[in-house]
XYZ file of C-alpha atoms in Angstrom:
576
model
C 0.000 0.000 0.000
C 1.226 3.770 -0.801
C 0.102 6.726 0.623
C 0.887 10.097 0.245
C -0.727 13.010 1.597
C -0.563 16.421 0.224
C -0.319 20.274 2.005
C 0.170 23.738 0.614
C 3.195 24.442 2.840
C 5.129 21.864 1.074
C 4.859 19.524 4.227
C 3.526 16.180 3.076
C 3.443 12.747 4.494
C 4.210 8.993 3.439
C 4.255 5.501 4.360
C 5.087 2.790 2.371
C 4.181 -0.779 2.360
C 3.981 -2.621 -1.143
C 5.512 -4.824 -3.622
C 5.275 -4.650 -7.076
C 6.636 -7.616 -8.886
C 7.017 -8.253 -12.705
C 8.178 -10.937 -15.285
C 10.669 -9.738 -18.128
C 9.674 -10.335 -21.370
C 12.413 -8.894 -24.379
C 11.170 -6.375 -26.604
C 12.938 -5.942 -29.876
C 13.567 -2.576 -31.198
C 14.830 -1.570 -34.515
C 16.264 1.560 -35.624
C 13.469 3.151 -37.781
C 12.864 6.893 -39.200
C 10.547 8.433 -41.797
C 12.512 9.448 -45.276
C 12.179 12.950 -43.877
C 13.501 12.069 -40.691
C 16.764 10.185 -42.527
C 17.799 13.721 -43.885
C 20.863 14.435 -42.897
C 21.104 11.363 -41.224
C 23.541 8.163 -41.121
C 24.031 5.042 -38.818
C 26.923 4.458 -36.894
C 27.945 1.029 -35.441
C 31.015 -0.367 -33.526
C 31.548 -3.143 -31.328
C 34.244 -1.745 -28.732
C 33.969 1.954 -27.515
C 37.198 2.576 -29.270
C 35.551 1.418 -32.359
C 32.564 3.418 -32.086
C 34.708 6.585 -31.132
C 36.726 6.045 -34.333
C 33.001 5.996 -36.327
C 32.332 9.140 -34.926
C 35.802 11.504 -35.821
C 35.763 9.519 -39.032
C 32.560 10.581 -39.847
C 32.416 13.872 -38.511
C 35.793 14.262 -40.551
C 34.189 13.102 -44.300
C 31.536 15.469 -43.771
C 31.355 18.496 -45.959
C 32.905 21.698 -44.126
C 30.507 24.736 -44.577
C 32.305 28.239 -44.588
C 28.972 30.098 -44.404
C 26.924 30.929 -40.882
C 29.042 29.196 -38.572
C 30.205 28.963 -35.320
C 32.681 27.111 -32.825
C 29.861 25.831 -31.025
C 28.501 23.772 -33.360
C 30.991 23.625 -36.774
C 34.036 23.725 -34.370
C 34.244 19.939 -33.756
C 33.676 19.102 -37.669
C 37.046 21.145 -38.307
C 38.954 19.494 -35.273
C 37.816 16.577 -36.336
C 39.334 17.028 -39.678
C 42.979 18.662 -38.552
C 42.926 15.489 -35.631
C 43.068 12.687 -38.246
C 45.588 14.304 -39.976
C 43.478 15.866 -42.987
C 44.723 18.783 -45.302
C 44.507 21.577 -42.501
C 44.033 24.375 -45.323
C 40.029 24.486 -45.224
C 40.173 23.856 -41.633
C 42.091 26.837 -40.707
C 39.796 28.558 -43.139
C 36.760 27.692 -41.091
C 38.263 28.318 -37.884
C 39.192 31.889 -38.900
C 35.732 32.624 -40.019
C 34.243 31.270 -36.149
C 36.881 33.144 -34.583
C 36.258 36.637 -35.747
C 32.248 35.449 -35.643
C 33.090 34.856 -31.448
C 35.334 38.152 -31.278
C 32.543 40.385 -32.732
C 29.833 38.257 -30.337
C 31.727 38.964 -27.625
C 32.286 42.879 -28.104
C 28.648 43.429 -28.873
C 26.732 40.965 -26.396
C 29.485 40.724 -23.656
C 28.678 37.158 -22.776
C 26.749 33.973 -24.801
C 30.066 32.918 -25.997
C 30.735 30.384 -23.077
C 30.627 27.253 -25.923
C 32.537 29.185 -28.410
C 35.443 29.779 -25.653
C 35.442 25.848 -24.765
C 35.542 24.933 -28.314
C 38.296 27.343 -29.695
C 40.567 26.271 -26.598
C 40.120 22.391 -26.355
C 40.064 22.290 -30.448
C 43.547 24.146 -30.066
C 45.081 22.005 -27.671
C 44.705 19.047 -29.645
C 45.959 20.593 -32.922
C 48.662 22.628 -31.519
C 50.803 22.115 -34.661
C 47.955 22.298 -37.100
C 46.445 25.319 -36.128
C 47.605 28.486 -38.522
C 49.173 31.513 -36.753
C 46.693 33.892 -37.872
C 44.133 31.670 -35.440
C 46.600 31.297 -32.628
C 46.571 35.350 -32.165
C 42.511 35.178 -32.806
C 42.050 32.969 -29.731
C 44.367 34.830 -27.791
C 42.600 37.826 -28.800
C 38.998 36.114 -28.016
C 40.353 34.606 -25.056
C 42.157 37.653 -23.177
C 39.006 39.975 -23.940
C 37.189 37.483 -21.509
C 35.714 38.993 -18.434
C 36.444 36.914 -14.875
C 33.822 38.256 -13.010
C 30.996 38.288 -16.330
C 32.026 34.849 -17.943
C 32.772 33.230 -14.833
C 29.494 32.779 -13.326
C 26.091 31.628 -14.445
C 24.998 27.733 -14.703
C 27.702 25.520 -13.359
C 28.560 24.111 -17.118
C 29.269 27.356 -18.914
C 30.665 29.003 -15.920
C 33.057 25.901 -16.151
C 34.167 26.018 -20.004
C 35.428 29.376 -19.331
C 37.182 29.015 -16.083
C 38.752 25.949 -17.084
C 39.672 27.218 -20.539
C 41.120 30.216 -18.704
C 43.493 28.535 -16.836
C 44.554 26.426 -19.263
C 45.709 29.063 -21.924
C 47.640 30.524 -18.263
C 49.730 27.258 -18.781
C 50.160 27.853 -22.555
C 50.846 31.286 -23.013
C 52.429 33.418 -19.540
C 51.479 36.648 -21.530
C 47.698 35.588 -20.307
C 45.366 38.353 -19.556
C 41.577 39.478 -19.301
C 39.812 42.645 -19.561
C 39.824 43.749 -15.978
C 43.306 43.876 -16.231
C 44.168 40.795 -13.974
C 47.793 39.245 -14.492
C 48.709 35.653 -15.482
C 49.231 34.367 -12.107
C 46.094 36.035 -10.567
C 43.877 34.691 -13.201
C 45.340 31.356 -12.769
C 44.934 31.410 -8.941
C 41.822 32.216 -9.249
C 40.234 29.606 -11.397
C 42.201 26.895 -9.887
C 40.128 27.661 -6.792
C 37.116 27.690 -9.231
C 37.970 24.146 -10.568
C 38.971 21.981 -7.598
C 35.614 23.629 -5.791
C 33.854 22.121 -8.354
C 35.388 18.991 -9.572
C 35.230 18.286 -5.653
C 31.739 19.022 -5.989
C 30.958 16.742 -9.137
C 32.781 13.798 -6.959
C 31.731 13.878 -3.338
C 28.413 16.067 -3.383
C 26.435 14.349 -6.953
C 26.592 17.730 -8.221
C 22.790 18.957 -9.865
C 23.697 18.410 -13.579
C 25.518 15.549 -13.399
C 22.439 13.555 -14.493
C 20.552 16.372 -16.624
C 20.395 14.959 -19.627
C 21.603 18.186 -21.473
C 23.665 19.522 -19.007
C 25.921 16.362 -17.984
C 26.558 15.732 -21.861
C 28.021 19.658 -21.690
C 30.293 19.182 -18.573
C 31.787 16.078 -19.776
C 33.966 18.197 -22.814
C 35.537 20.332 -20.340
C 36.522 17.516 -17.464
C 38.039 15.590 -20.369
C 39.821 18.592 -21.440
C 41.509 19.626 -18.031
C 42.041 15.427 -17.812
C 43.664 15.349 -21.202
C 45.434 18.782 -21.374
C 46.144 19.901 -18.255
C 49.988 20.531 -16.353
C 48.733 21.601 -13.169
C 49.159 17.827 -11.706
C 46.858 18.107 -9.194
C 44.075 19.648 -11.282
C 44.593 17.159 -13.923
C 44.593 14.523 -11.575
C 41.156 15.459 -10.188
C 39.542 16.154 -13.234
C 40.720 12.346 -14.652
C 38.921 10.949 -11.713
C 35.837 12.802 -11.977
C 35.960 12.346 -15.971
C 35.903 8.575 -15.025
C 32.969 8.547 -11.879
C 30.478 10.944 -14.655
C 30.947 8.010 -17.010
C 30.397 5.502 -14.804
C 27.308 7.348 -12.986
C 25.661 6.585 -16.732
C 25.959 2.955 -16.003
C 22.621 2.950 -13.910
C 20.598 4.915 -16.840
C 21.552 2.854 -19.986
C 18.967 0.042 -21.046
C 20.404 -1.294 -24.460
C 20.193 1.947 -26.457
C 17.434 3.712 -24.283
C 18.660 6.275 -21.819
C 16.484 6.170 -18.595
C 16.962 8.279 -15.695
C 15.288 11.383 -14.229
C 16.672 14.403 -15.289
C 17.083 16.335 -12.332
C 17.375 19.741 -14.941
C 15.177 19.310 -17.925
C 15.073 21.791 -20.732
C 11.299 20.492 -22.466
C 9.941 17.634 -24.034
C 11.995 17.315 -26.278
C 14.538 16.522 -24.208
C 12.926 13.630 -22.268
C 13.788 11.926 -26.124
C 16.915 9.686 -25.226
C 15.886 6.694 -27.359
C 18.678 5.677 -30.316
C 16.321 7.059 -32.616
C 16.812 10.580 -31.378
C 20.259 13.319 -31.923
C 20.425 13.533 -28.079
C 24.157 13.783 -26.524
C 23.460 11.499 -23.576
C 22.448 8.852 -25.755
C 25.349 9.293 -28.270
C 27.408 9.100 -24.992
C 25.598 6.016 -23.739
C 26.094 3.907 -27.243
C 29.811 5.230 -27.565
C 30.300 3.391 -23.891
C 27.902 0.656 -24.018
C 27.318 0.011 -27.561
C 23.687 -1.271 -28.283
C 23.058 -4.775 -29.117
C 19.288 -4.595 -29.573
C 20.206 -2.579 -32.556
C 23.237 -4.034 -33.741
C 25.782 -1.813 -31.987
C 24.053 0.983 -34.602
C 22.869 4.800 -33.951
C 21.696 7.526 -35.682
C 24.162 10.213 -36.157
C 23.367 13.426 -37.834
C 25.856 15.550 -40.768
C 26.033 18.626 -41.283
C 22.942 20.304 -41.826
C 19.392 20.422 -40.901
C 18.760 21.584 -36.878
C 22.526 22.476 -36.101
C 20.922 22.824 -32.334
C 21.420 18.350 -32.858
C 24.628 18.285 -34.346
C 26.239 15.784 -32.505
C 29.035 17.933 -31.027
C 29.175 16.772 -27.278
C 29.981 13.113 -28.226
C 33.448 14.075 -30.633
C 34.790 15.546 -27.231
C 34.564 12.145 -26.011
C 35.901 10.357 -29.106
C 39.278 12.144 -30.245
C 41.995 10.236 -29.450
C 44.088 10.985 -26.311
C 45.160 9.852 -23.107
C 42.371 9.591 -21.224
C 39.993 7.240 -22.212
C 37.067 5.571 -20.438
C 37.940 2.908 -18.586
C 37.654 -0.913 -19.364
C 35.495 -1.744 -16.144
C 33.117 0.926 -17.010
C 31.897 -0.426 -20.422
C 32.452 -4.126 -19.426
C 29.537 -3.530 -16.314
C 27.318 -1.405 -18.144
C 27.120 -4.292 -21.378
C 26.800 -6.335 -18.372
C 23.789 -5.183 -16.506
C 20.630 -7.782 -15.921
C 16.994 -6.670 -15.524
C 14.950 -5.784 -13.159
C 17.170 -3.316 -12.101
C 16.731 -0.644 -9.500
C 18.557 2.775 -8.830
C 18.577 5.542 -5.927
C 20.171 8.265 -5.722
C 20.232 12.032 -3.934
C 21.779 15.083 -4.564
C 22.112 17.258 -1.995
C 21.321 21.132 -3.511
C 22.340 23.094 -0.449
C 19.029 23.708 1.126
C 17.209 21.501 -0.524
C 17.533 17.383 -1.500
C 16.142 15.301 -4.234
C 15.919 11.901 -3.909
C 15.402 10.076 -6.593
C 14.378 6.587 -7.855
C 15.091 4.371 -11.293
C 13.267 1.195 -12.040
C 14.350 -0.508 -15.382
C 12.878 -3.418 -16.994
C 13.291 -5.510 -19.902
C 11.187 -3.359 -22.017
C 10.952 0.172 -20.254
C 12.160 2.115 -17.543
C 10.448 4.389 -15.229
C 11.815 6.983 -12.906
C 10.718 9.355 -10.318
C 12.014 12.496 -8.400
C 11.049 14.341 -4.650
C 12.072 16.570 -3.237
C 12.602 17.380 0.523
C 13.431 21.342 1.518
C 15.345 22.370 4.607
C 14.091 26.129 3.646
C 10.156 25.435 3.532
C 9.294 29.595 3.544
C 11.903 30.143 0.365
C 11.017 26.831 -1.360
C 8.188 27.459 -3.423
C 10.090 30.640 -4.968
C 13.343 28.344 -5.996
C 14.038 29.267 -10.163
C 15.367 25.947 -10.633
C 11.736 24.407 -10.644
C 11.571 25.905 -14.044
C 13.233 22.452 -15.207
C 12.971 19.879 -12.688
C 10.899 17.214 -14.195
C 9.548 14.643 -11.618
C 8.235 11.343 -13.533
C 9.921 9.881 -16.846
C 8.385 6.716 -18.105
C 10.120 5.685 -21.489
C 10.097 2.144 -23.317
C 11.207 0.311 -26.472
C 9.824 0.875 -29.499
C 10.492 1.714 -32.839
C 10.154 5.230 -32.939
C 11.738 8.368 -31.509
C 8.686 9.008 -28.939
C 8.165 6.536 -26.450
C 7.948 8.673 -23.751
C 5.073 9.663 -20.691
C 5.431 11.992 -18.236
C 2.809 13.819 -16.156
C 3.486 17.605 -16.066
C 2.768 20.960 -14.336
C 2.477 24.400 -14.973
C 5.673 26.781 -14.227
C 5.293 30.604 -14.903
C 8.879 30.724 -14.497
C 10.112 30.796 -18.323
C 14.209 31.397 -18.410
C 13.282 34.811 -19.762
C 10.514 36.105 -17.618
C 7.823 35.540 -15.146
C 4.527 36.121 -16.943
C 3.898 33.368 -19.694
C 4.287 29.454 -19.123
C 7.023 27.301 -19.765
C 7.144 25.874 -23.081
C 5.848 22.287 -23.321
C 7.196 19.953 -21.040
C 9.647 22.407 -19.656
C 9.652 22.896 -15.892
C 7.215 22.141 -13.152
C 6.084 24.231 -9.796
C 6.788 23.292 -6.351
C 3.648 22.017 -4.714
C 3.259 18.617 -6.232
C 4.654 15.110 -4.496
C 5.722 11.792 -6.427
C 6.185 8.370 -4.781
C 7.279 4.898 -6.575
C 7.981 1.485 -6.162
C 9.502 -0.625 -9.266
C 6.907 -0.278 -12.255
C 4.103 1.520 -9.910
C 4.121 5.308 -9.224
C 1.476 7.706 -7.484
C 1.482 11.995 -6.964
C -0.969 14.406 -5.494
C -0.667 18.180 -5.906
C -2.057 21.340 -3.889
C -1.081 24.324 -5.271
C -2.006 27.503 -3.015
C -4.138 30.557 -4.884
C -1.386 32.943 -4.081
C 1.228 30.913 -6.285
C 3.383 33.519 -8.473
C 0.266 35.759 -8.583
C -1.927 32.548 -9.530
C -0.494 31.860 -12.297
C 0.263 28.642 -14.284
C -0.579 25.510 -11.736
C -2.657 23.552 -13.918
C -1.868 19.655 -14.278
C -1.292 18.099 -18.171
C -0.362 14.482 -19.530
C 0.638 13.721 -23.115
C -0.135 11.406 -24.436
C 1.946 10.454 -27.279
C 0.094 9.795 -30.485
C 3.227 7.991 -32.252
C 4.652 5.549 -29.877
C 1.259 4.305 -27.893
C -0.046 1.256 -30.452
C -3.428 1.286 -28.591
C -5.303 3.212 -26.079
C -8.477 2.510 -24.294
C -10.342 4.032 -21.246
C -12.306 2.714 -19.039
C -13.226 3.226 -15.314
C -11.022 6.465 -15.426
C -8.324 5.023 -16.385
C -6.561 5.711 -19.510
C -5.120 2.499 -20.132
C -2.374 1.952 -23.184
C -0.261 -0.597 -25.134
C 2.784 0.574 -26.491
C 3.713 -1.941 -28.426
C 6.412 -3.680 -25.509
C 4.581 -2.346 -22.279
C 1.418 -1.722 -20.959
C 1.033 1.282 -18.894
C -2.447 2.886 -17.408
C -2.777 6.270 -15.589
C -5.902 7.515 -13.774
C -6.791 11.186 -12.244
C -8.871 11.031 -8.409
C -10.309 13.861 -10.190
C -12.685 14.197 -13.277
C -10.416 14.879 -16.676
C -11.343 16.092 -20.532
C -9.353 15.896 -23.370
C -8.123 19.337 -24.302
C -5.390 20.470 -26.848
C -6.098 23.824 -25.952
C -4.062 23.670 -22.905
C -1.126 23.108 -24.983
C -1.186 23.240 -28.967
C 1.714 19.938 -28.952
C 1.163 18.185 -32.553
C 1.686 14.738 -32.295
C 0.166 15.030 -28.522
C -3.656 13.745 -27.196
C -3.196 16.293 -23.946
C -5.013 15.139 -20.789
C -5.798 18.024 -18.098
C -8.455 17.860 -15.014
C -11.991 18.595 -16.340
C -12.377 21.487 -13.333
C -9.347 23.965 -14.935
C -9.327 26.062 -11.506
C -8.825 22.940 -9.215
C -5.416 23.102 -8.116
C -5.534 19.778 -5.667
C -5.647 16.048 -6.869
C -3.872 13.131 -7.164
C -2.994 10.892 -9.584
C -1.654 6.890 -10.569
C 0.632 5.525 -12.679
C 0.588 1.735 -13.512
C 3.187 -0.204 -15.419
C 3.998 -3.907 -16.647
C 5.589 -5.988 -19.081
C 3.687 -7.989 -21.584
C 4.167 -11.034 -19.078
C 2.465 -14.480 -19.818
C -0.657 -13.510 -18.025
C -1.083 -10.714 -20.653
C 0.131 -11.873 -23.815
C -2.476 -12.813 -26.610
C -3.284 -13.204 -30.086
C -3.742 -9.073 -30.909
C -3.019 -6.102 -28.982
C -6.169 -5.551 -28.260
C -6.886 -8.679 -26.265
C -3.505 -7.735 -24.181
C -4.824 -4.599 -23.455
C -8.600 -6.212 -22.404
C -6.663 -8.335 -19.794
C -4.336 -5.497 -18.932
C -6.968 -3.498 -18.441
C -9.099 -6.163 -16.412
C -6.496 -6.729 -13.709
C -5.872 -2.723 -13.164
C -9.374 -2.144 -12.968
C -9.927 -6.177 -10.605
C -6.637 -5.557 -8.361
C -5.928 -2.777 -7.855
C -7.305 -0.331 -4.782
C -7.808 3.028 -4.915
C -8.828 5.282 -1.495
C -8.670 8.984 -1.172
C -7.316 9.420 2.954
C -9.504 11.573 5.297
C -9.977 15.495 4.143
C -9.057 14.758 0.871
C -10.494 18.123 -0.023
C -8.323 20.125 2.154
C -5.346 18.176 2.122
C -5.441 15.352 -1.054
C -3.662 12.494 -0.054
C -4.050 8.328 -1.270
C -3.594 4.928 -0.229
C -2.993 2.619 -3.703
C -3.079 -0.935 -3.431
C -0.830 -2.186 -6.225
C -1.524 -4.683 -9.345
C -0.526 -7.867 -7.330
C -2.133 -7.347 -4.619
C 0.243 -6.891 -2.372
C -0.073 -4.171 0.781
C-alpha cells in the first residue's frame, strides 16, 4: 500500500508498504525513421567503444565543411575533427578563422553567450597545436584575453566551467595571459584553480545537480576531459581524470540497451525527455559510444552537417578524439553487463534543498521518479530551478523516436521572464509530491491561490500519439499498449481531453476537467507484456491489462481529501 498526503506548505506525508513484482519479457527494437527524418542522417555502429569513437571523428571528418553561418559551437568539432586525423589543414584553418572573428565580434557586442565558443576554440587548439595556422593562434588569444572573470565566470555551473577551465589552461600555454579587468597571469590562474577543484570536488563527493541532466551532464563532460587530457597543473589534472571517469560511470545505472532512462534532475522540455537511439540527443550518443547497443546491432543515428545544427552531434566528438584519457575498461564491461529488473537511488544534496530520486528498469521500459525534501520550507516554493525539474519519466522500447510519458505541471517561471508558461514539457512548480515502487508510481498536488500571482498551476499528460499502439479508457483510467509495455494512468479527479491547454502536434493532452482545481492526485501503472497478458492481438492484451488494473488494484482517497489530497494505492498484485 502507498500513501501520500498532500499540504500547501510543502509539508507532506508517506508511508510505504507494497511490492510490485514483474516478469521480463524482451522487446525488440529496430532503428526506424521516416525518409524525412533520414535527412541528414547516417548510422553508426562499432563493437568496442574505441571502435565506435573512431566511427564518430571519421565521420564527422568526411563530412562536408561549410564556410557560411558558422560557429565554434557547433561547426568547431567538424574542423577538429578534420585537422585530428591528420586531414589537409588548409580548409580547416579557413573555417576556424571565419568562427573566430564570428566569437570576437559576439563577444564585443553581447558581452557574454560565448561560453561554448570559448570551450571549443581552446580544447580544439590544444589538440591541434601544430595544425592550427598563426593567424588563429593570435585570434584565440585575442577572443580569449578579452574574456571577463567576473561576467564569464558565473552563471549555470557548465558554462561558468568552459570558461574558467579554458582560462586557466591558456595561463599554462601562453604566460602573456590576460583578461579585460586587467588581472595578471598568475592572478587569473589562482583564481580559477580555486574555481575548478571547488567544483570537480563538488561533481565527486556532493552528486553535483547536472551531473544527471540529460543536457547539461553531456556539456560538462567536454571540459573535465579537457583539463584530464590537457592539463599541467598535476593536481588539477589529476582530479579532473577521476571525476571524468565517476560521470561516465554514474551513466551505467541509466543505460537500457540503447534507451537512456533516468530522471533528469534539470530538464530543458519535451523534447529533451527523447533519449531513445532514434533521437540526436548527446546522452544517448554518450551512452552507445560506452555501451554500444546490441538490440540494434551496436548501430545509432548520427546526424551531418545540416538540418537543426541545435542536434549536431558535437558533445559526443569531445569524447571520441583520441588521447590519453579514455574511459575505462570496467566501465563499459559492467554497463554491457547489466541484468533486468534493475533498481537505482540516488540524492543530490542542492544546499538547502535534496532530491531523492528513484530508477526502475525493466526488460522493455524504464520508469523513474524524483522528490524533493526542503530544509528552507518559507523560500522553497520561490526556488528558479523548478523551471526544469521534471519529476516522472516513463520511457520504453519501441520503434520510434517518442516513447515517452510523463505527467506535467504548470511553471510561470520561463528562463526569460515571469509572466507566460514554460514551453511544453519544460519545468514544473513546487507544490506537487511523487512516490514509486519498481513499475508503480502515485502523486498528489495542492497548489495555493497565491502561487506567483496565480499563475500557471494547472496539471497536463501527453499522451503520445506515435509511440502508444493502442489506447483505451475505461473506469477512469486511460489504459495503453505501447507496443512492448502496458502502462495505465488515472486522475482522483474528473479529466477532458483538451489540446487547448497546450497546442503539442503529435500530442492527445489530458488536463483535469475542473481547470481552476489546483488539488488532486494521480496513478501511474506499469507492466511488461508477461504471460498472463500476452495474446493473439493487442487488443486482447490490453482487455486483460486493463481487467487486472481495474480487478486488483485499490484506490482510497485518505480523510480530508479536499483540504489536504492524499491516497492509499493498493498495487496490481495485490500486495499491501
Amino acid at each position: 500500500m502507498v500513501r501520500i498526503l498532500m499540504t500547501s506548505s510543502v509539508r507532506f506525508g508517506l508511508s510505504l508498504l507494497f511490492l510490485v513484482t514483474f516478469c521480463c519479457s524482451v522487446a525488440t527494437a529496430q532503428l526506424s525513421l521516416s525518409d524525412r527524418e533520414k535527412r541528414n542522417l547516417q548510422i553508426l555502429r562499432g563493437d568496442s567503444f574505441e571502435e565506435r569513437a573512431h566511427q564518430v571523428v571519421s565521420s564527422m571528418a568526411a563530412m562536408e565543411l561549410p564556410l557560411e553561418h558558422i560557429n565554434l559551437k557547433h561547426i568547431g568539432p567538424f574542423a577538429f575533427s578534420r585537422m585530428v586525423t591528420d586531414q589537409d589543414a588548409e580548409l580547416p584553418n579557413r573555417a576556424i578563422s571565419i568562427m573566430l572573428d564570428g566569437a570576437i565580434e559576439r563577444l564585443s557586442v553581447h558581452g557574454s553567450h560565448t561560453h561554448f565558443d570559448v570551450h571549443a576554440g581552446m580544447h580544439g587548439y590544444l589538440m591541434n597545436r601544430s595544425r592550427f595556422s598563426e593567424e588563429n593562434i593570435k585570434k584565440l588569444r585575442k577572443f580569449l584575453f578579452s574574456l571577463r572573470i567576473k561576467e564569464h565566470g558565473r552563471g549555470t555551473i557548465n558554462m561558468a566551467s568552459m570558461v574558467m577551465s579554458s582560462l586557466f589552461l591558456s595561463t599554462e600555454e601562453w604566460p602573456d595571459t590576460t583578461v579585460a579587468e586587467g588581472y595578471s597571469r598568475d592572478e587569473i590562474q589562482e583564481h580559477c584553480r580555486k574555481w575548478l577543484h571547488h567544483r570537480l570536488d563538488d561533481f565527486f563527493f556532493q552528486n553535483n545537480c547536472e551531473m544527471d541532466a540529460f543536457t547539461y551532464f553531456a556539456t560538462n563532460l567536454p571540459w573535465v576531459r579537457m583539463l584530464a587530457e590537457f592539463a599541467r597543473d598535476e593536481e588539477i589534472q589529476k582530479r579532473a581524470e577521476v571525476v571524468y571517469q565517476k560521470m561516465l560511470a554514474t551513466t551505467i545505472s541509466a543505460w537500457n540497451e540503447g534507451y537512456y532512462i533516468a530522471n533528469p534532475y534539470r530538464s530543458k522540455g519535451w523534447h529533451n525527455l527523447l533519449t531513445s537511439p532514434h533521437t540526436m540527443q548527446s546522452i544517448t550518443h554518450i551512452g552507445w559510444l560506452l555501451y554500444g547497443n546490441e538490440e540494434n546491432n551496436e548501430a545509432i543515428f548520427f546526424r551531418e552537417i545540416g538540418g537543426a545544427r541545435a542536434s549536431l552531434p558535437i558533445n559526443p566528438f569531445w569524447i571520441s578524439y583520441p588521447g590519453n584519457i579514455r574511459p575505462l575498461e570496467e566501465i563499459c564491461k559492467t554497463g554491457k553487463a547489466k541484468s533486468y529488473p534493475f533498481e537505482y537511488r540516488s540524492v543530490i544534496e542542492g544546499g538547502d534543498i535534496a532530491f531523492y530520486k528513484y530508477t526502475y528498469q525493466s526488460k522493455s521500459y524504464g520508469l523513474a521518479s524524483q522528490t524533493e525534501v526542503s530544509k528552507d520550507l518559507p523560500n522553497a516554493a520561490r526556488r528558479y530551478g523548478y523551471k526544469e525539474i521534471k519529476r516522472t519519466f516513463l520511457q520504453w522500447k519501441g520503434d520510434t523516436k517518442d516513447c515517452v510519458f510523463s505527467v506535467c505541471q504548470d511553471n510561470p517561471q520561463r528562463p526569460t521572464d515571469e509572466e507566460n508558461r514554460n514551453p511544453f514539457g519544460y519545468g514544473e512548480n513546487p507544490y506537487h509530491r511523487v512516490m514509486q515502487s519498481k513499475g508503480a508510481m502515485i502523486g498528489a498536488f495542492d497548489v495555493p491561490e497565491d502561487y506567483i500571482n496565480g499563475k500557471r498551476y494547472q496539471l497536463y499528460v501527453p499522451f503520445t500519439k506515435d509511440g502508444i499502439t493502442k489506447r483505451i479508457e475505461k473506469d477512469g483510467w486511460v489504459i495503453c499498449h505501447t507496443g512492448s509495455m502496458l502502462f495505465a494512468f488515472k486522475t482522483l479527479e474528473p479529466y477532458i481531453w483538451n489540446q487547448a491547454i497546450f497546442e503539442a502536434e503529435g500530442y492527445d493532452m489530458l488536463s483535469l476537467k475542473d481547470s481552476k482545481l489546483r488539488r488532486g492526485a494521480w496513478i501511474l501503472q506499469t507492466s511488461e507484456i508477461t504471460d498472463r497478458y500476452r495474446g493473439k492481438t493487442i487488443e486482447a492484451e490490453l482487455e486483460k491489462f486493463a481487467a487486472d488494473v481495474i480487478g486488483k488494484t485499490k484506490t482510497q482517497k485518505l480523510d480530508k481529501y479536499d483540504e489536504r489530497p492524499g491516497l492509499s494505492f493498493q498495487a496490481l498484485d495485490g500486495s499491501e
